[in-house]
Coordinates of C-alpha atoms in Angstrom, one line a residue:
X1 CA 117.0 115.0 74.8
X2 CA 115.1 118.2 73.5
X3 CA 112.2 115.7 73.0
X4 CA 112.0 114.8 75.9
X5 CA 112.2 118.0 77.4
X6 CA 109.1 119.3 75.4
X7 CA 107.6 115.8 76.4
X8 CA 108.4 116.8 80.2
X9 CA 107.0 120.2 79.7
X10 CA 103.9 119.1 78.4
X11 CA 103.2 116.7 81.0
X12 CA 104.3 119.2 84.4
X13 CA 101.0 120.4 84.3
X14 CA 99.3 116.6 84.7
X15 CA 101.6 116.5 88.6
X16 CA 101.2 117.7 92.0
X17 CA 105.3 117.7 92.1
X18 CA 107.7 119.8 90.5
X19 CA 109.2 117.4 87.6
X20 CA 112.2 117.7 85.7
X21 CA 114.9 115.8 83.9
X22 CA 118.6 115.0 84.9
X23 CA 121.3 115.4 82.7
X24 CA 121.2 112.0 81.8
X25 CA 117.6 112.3 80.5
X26 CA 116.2 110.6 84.0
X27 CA 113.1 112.1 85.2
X28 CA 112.8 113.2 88.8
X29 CA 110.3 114.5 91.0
X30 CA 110.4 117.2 93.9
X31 CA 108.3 116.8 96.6
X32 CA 108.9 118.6 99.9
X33 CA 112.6 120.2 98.7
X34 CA 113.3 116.3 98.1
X35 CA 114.0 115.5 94.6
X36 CA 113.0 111.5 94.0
X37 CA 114.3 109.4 91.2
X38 CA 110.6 107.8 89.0
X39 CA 111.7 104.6 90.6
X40 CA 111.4 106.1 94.1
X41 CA 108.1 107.5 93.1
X42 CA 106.6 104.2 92.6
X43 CA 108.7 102.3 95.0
X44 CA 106.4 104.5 97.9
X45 CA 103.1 103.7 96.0
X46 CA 104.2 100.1 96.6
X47 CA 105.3 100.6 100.0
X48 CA 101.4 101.5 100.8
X49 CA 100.1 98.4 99.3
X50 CA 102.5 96.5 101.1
X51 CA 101.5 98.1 104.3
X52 CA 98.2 97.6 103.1
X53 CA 98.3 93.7 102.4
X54 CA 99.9 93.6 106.0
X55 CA 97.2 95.3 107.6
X56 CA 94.7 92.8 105.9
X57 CA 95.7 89.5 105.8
X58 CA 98.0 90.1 109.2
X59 CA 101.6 88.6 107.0
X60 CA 104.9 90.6 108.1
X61 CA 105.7 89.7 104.8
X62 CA 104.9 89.2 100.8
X63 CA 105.9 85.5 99.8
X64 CA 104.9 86.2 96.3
X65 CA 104.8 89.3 94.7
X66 CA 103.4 89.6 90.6
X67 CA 103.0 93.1 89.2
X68 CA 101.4 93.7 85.4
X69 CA 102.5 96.3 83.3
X70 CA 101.3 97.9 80.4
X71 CA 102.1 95.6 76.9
X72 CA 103.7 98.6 75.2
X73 CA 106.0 99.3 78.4
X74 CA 109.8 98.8 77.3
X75 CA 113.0 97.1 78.6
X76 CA 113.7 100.4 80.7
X77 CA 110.3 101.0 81.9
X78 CA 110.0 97.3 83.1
X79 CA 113.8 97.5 85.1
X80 CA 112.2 100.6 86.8
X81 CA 109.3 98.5 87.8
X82 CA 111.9 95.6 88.9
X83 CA 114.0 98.1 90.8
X84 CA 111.1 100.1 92.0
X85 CA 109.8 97.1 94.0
X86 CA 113.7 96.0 95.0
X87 CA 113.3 99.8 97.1
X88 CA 109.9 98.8 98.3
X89 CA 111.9 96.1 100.3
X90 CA 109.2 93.3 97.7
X91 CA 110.4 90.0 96.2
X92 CA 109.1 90.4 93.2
X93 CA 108.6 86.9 91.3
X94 CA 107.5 88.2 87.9
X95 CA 106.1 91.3 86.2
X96 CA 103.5 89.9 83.0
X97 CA 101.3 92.3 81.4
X98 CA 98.0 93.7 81.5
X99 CA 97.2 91.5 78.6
X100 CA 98.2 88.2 80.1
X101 CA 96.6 89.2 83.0
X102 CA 93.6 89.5 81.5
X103 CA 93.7 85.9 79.6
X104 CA 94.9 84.4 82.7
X105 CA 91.8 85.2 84.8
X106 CA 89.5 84.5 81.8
X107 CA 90.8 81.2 81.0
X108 CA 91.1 80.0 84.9
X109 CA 87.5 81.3 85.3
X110 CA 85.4 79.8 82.6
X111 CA 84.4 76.1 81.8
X112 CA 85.9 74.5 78.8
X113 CA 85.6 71.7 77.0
X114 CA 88.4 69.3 76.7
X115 CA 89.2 70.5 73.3
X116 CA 87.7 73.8 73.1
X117 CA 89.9 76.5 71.6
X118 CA 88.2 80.7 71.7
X119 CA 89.8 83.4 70.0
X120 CA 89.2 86.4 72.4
X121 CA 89.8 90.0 72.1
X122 CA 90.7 91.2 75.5
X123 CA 90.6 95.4 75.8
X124 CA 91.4 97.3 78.1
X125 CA 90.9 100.9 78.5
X126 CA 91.9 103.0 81.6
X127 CA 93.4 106.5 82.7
X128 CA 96.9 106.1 80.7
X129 CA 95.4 104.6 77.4
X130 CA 94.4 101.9 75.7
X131 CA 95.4 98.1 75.2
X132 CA 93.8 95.3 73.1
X133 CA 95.2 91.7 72.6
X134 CA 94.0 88.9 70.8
X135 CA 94.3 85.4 72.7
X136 CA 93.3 82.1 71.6
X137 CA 92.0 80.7 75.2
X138 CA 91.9 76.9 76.2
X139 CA 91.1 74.7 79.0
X140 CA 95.2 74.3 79.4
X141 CA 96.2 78.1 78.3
X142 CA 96.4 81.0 76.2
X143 CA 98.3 82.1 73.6
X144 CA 98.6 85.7 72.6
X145 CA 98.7 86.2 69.1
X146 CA 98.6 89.7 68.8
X147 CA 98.5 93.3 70.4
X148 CA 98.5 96.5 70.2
X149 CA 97.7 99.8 71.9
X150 CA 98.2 103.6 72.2
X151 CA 97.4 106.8 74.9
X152 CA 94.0 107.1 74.8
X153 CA 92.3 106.7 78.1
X154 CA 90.3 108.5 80.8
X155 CA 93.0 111.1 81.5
X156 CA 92.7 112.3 77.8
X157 CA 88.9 112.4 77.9
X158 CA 89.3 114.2 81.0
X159 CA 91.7 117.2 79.8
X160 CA 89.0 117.2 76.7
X161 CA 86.5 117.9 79.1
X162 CA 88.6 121.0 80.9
X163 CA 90.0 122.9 78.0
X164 CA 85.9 122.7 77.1
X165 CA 85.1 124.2 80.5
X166 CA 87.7 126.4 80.9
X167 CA 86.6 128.4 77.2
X168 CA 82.8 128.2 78.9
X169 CA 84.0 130.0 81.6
X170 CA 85.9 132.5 79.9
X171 CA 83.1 133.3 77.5
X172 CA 80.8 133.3 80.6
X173 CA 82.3 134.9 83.3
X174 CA 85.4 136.5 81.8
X175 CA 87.7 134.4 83.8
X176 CA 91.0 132.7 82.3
X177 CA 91.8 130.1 84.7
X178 CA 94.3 128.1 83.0
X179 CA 97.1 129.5 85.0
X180 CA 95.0 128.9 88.7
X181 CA 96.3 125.3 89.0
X182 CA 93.6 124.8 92.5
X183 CA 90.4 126.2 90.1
X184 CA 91.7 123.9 87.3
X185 CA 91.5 120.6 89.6
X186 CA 88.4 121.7 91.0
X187 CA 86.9 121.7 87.0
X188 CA 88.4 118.7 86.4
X189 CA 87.1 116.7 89.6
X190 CA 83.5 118.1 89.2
X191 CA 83.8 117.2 85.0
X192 CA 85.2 113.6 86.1
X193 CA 82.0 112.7 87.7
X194 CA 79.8 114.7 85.2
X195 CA 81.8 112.1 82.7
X196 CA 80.9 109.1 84.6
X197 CA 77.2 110.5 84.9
X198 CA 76.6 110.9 81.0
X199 CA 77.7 107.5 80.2
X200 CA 73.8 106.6 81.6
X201 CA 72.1 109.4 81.0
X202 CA 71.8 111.4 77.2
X203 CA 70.3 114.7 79.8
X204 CA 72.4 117.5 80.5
X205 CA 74.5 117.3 83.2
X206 CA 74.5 120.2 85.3
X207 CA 77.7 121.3 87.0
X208 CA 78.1 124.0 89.6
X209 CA 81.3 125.2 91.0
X210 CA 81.2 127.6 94.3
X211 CA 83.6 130.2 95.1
X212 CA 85.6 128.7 92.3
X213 CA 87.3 131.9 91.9
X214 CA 87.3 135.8 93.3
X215 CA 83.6 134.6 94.7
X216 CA 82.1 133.4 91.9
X217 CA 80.0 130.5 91.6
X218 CA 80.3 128.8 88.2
X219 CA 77.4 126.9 86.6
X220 CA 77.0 125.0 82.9
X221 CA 75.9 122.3 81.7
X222 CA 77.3 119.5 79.5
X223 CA 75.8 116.3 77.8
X224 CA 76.6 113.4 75.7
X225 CA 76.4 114.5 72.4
X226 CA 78.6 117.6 73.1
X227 CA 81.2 115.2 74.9
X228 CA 81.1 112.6 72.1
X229 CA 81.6 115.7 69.6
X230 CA 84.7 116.5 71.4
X231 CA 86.6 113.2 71.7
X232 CA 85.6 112.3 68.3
X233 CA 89.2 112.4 66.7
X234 CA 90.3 110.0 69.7
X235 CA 87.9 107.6 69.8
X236 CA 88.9 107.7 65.8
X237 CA 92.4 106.8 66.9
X238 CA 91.2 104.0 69.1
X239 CA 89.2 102.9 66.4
X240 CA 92.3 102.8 64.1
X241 CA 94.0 100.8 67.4
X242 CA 91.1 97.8 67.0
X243 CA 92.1 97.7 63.3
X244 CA 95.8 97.7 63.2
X245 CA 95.2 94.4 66.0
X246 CA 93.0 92.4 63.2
X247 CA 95.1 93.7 60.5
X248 CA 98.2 92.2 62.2
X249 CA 96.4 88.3 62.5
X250 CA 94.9 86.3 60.2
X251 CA 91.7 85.5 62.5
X252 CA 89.0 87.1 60.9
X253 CA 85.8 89.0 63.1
X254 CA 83.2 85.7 62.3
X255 CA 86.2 83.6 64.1
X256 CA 86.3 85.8 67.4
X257 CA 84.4 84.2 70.2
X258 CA 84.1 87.0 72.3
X259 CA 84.8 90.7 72.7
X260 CA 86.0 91.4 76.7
X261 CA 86.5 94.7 78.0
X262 CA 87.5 96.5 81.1
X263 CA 88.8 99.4 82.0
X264 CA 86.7 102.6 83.2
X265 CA 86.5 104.4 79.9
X266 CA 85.6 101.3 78.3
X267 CA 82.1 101.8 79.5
X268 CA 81.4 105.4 77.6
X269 CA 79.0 104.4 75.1
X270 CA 80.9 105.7 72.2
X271 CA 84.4 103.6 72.9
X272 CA 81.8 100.1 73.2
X273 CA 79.6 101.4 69.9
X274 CA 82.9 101.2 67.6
X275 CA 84.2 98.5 69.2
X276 CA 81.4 96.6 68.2
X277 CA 81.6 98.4 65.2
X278 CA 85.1 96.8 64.3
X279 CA 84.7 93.5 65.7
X280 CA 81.4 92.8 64.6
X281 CA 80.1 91.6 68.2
X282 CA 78.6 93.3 71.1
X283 CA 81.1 93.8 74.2
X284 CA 81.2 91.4 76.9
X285 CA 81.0 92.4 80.0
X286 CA 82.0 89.1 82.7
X287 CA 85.2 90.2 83.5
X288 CA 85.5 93.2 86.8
X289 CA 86.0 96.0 85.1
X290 CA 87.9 97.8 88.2
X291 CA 89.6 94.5 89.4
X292 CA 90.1 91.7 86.5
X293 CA 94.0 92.5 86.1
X294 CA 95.1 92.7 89.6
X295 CA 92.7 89.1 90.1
X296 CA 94.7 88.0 87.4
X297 CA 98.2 88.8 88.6
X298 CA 96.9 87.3 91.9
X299 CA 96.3 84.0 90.3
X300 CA 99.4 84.0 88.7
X301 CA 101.1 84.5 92.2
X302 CA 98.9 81.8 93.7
X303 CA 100.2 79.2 90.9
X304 CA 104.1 79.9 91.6
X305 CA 103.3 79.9 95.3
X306 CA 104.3 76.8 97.6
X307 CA 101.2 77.7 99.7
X308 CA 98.4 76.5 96.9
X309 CA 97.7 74.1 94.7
X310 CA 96.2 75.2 91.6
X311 CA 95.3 73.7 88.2
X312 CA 98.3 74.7 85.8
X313 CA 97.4 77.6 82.9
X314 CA 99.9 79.0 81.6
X315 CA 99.8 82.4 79.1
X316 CA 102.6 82.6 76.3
X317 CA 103.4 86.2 75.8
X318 CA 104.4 87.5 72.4
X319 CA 107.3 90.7 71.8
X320 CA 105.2 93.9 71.5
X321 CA 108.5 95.4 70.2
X322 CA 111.0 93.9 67.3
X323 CA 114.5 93.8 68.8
X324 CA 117.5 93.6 67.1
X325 CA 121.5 93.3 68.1
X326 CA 124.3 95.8 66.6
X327 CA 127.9 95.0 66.2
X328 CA 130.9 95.5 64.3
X329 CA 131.8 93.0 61.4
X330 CA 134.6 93.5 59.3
X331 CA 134.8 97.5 59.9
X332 CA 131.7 97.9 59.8
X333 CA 128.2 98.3 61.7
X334 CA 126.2 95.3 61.2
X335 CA 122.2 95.1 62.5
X336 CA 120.8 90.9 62.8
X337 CA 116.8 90.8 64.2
X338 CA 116.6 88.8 67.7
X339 CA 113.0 88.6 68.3
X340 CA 109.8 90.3 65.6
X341 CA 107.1 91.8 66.4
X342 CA 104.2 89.5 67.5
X343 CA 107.0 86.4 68.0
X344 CA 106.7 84.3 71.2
X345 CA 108.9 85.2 74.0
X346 CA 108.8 82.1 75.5
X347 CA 112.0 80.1 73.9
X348 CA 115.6 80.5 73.9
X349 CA 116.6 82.4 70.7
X350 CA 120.3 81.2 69.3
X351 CA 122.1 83.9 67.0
X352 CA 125.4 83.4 64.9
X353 CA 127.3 85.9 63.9
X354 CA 130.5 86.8 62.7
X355 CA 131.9 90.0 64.6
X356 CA 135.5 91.5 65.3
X357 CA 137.2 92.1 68.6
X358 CA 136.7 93.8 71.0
X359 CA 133.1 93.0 70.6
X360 CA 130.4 95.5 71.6
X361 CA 126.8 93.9 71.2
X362 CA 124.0 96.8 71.3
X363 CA 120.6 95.7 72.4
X364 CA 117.8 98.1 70.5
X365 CA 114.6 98.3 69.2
X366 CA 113.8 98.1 65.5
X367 CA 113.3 101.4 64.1
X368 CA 110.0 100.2 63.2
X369 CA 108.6 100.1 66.9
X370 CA 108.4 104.2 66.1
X371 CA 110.0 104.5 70.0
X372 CA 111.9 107.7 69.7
X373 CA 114.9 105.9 72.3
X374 CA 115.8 103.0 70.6
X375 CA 118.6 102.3 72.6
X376 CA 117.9 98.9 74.9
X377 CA 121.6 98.1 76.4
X378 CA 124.9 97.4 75.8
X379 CA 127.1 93.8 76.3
X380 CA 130.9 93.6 76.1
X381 CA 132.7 90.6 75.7
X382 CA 136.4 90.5 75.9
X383 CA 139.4 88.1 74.5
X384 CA 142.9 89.0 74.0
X385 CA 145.2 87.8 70.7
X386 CA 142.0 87.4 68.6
X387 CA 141.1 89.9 66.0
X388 CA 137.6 88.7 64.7
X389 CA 135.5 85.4 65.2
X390 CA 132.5 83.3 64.3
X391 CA 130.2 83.6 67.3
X392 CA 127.3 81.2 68.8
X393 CA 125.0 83.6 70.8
X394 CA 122.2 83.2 72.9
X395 CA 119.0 85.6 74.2
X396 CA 116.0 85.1 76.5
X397 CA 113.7 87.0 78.3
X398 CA 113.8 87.0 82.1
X399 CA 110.6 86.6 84.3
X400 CA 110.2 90.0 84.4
X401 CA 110.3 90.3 80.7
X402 CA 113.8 91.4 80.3
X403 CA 116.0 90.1 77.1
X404 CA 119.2 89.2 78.3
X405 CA 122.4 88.2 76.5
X406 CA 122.5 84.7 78.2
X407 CA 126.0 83.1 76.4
X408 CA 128.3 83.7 73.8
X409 CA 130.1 81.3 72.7
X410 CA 133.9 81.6 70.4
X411 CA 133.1 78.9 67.8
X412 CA 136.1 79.9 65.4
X413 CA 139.1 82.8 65.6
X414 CA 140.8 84.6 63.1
X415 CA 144.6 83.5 63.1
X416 CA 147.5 84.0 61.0
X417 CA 147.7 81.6 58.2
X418 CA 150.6 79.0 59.0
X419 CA 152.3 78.0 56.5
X420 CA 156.1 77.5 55.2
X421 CA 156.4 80.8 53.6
X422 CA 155.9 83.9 55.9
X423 CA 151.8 85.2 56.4
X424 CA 151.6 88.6 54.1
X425 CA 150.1 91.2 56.9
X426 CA 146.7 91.2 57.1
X427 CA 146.7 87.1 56.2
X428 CA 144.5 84.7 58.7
X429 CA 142.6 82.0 59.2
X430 CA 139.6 81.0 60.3
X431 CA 140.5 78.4 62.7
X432 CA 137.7 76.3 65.1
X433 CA 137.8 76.3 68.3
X434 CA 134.7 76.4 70.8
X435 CA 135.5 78.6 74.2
X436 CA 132.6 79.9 76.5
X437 CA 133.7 83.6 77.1
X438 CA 132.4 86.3 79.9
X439 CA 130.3 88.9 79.3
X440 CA 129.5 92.1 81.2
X441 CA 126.5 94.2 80.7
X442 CA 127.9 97.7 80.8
X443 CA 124.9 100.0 79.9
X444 CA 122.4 100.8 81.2
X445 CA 124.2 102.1 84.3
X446 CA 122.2 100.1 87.0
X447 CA 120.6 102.1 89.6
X448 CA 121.8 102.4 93.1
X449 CA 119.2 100.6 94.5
X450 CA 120.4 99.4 98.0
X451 CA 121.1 102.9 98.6
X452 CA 117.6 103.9 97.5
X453 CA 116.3 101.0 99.4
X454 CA 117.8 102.1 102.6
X455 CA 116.5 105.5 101.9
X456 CA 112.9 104.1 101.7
X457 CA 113.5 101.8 104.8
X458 CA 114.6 105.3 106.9
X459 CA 110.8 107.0 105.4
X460 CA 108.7 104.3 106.5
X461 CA 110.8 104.2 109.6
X462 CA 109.9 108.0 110.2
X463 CA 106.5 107.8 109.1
X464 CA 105.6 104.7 111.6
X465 CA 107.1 107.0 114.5
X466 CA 105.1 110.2 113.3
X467 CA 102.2 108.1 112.9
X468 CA 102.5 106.3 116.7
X469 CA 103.2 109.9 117.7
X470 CA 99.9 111.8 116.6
X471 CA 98.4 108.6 118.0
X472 CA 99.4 108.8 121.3
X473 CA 98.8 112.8 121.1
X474 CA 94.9 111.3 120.2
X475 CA 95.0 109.3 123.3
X476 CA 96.5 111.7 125.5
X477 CA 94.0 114.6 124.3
X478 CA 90.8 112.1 124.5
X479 CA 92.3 111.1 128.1
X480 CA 92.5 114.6 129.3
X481 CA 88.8 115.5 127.8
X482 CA 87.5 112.6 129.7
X483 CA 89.0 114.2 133.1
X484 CA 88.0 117.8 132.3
X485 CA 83.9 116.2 131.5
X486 CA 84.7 114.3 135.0
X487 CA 85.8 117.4 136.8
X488 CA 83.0 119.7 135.2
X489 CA 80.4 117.2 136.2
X490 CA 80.7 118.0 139.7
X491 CA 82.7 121.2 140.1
X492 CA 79.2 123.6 140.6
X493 CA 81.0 124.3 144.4
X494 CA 84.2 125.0 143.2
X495 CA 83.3 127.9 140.6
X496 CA 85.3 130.6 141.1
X497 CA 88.0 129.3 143.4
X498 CA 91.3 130.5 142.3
X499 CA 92.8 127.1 142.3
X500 CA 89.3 125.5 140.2
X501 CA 90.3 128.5 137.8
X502 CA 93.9 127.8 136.9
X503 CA 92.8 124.6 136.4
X504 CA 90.3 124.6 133.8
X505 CA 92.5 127.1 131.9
X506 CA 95.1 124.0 132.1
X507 CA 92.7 121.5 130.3

């Protein structure tokens, strides 16, 4: 927990809200003396695009709903995603990610022959960070074969660029202005498009700032160089990112077809000079930089929807995290790996293990992943009389990417040993038997999302009667203007008539 209070500390500075954590480790945000659950949060971001969609295509509502996520989002991040559109009153029909995405709308928009196979390096670099996955593309589908990623995106490049600025302008002008939140936004907005500008052009970029503080207009200057000197050890870690993705495969850099990139910080000139630099081939620029992942969740919704017909391609996703399950075997803790790092998550994975009652299975991730919570979730199954047992278990991942404890199945019990002469305590038998038993997921404790949901529902509810009401304000002040202009027009014998008087003061 006191990680992820320094984590939340270091982060309250990136919001417009107040943030903090719950004494269950949930983060929350205050907006307006209302403190909203993450899930919330998001849940109203996908409120607008629903009201959005509406707006445009004229449909009360979604039939198909696909949402991408990062490829190194976990189990909890994803459920807050799930429950986060449950709020938002969306049927959601599947959450894939970024990466698949991506491979999707390359595969279904390029010609292929028959039985053309290309290894492609799909990357994608935005605000939050940076993801790269290597897919072997086909006429009928891709496969993932391997990913990785890490933190390193626009938002980093960005804060780079203010702590830069900020020391300028204290050298300068004598001015700290890390603690004037409004003057620090207004640095980082102008140093945002100063960013986008020196990605074509090796000049100086001016930047002026008026009135940024006490009445003082701000003016310096930045350029590429300088930038590229300051992001250095970051584009070093992305570098080191592009590695660890070849080092985990055995296709070499003469075997990779193409090199795809998207993402906004992908087109700084230093992130595509070492990514050619690793890959040994120029990146390709086809895909929408702005748009390829949400065109790519779109196809995917437009293939599971009964309103179009679409030639089937189909994108096997592989575990981005080992997972393991933990249970208690003969007094002790025992740990068995479920799925590896890199492994497909398409099948069915059976498990047999050999576990006492009651039995507790722990869902978690492999110490490994380096995730500081490795904690995933938490099954109980139940049986009276029986002390220990040989177990057939079963796990898959859901559509929105979850692993779930499907079955577990009793395939032997400990008994005690029958014989002639009394059992000696402790004395049993393994004896077969196969009996289907219940399970109940008991941790995480699910979130209350009807209650949320109705929350949200009661918002938009006020919002669309605030909204109609400042409209009908516009149309009653635009009426009355209209009547005064009338009244005006031909009031020249009425100046200075009492009643003409009171009038106007009316309108």
């Amino acid at each position: 927990l006191g990680l992820k209070v320094k984590s939340v500390e270091s982060l309250a500075t990136s919001y417009g809200a107040k943030i903090s954590l719950t004494d269950s480790g949930k983060l929350t945000f205050e907006v307006r003396n209302r403190v909203l659950e993450s899930e919330q949060a998001l849940a109203m971001l996908l409120t607008k695009v629903k009201e959005l969609v509406r707006e445009s295509e004229g449909e009360e509502e979604l039939e198909t709903c696909v949402i991408s996520v990062p490829i190194y989002f976990t189990q909890a991040q994803r459920q807050a995603v799930v429950d986060a559109a449950t709020i938002a009153g969306l049927r959601l029909d599947a959450v894939i990610t970024d990466m698949a995405a991506l491979a999707l709308s390359y595969g279904t928009g390029r010609d292929f022959k028959e039985e053309e196979t290309r290894n492609v390096v799909f990357i994608d670099s935005g605000c939050e960070g940076t993801q790269v996955a290597l897919a072997q593309v086909s006429k009928k589908g891709a496969k993932i074969l391997a990913s990785s990623a890490n933190h390193i995106g626009g938002k980093v490049f960005d804060q780079i660029l203010v702590e830069f600025a900020l020391k300028t302008i204290e050298e300068k002008y004598k001015k700290n202005l890390k603690d004037n939140a409004k003057a620090v936004n207004k640095v980082r907005n102008a140093l945002e498009k100063a960013k986008k500008q020196m990605s074509a052009n090796t000049n100086s970029i001016p930047v002026q700032l008026d009135s940024l503080v006490d009445d003082i207009d701000v003016a310096f200057s930045v350029d590429r160089a300088k930038f590229q000197e300051l992001i250095q050890s970051k584009v070093a870690e992305m570098k080191e990112t592009f590695e660890n993705l070849l080092a985990s495969t055995t296709v070499k850099p003469d075997q990779i077809h193409s090199v795809e990139i998207v993402g906004g910080s992908t087109r700084i000139p230093i992130v595509k000079s070492t990514i050619q630099q690793v890959f040994g081939k120029a990146p390709s620029t086809t895909l929408n930089a702005d748009e390829e992942v949400s065109r790519g969740c779109a196809r995917h919704a437009a293939s599971i929807s009964p309103k179009f017909l679409t030639t089937r391609f189909s994108v096997e996703e592989v575990v981005h995290y080992g997972l393991e399950a933990m249970f208690v075997s003969g007094g002790t803790h025992e740990k068995t790996l479920i799925f590896d790092e890199g492994e497909s998550r398409e099948e069915e994975r059976p498990l047999e293990i050999k576990a006492d009652f009651p039995l507790n299975i722990a869902l978690q991730y492999v110490e490994s992943s380096g995730l500081q919570d490795q904690f995933v979730a938490l099954y109980k199954v139940e049986k009276e009389d029986t002390t220990a047992g040989l177990f057939n278990l079963k796990f898959k991942f859901n559509k929105f990417g979850l692993l779930d404890l499907t079955e577990a199945v009793l395939v032997s019990e400990s008994r005690k040993r029958r014989s002639p002469e009394p059992a000696e305590d402790g004395e049993y038998e393994m004896a077969p038997c196969r009996i289907q038993l219940s399970l109940s997921k008991s941790m995480p404790e699910p979130l209350k999302v009807e209650e949320l949901a109705r929350q949200e529902s009661t918002m938009v509810t006020s919002d669309r009667a605030e909204i109609a009401r400042q409209e009908e304000k516009n149309r009653l002040e635009e009426q009355l203007y209209q009547y005064r202009s009338q009244v005006m027009e031909h009031a020249e014998l009425l100046e200075g008539q009492e009643a003409f008087e009171n009038m106007k003061q009316q309108f």
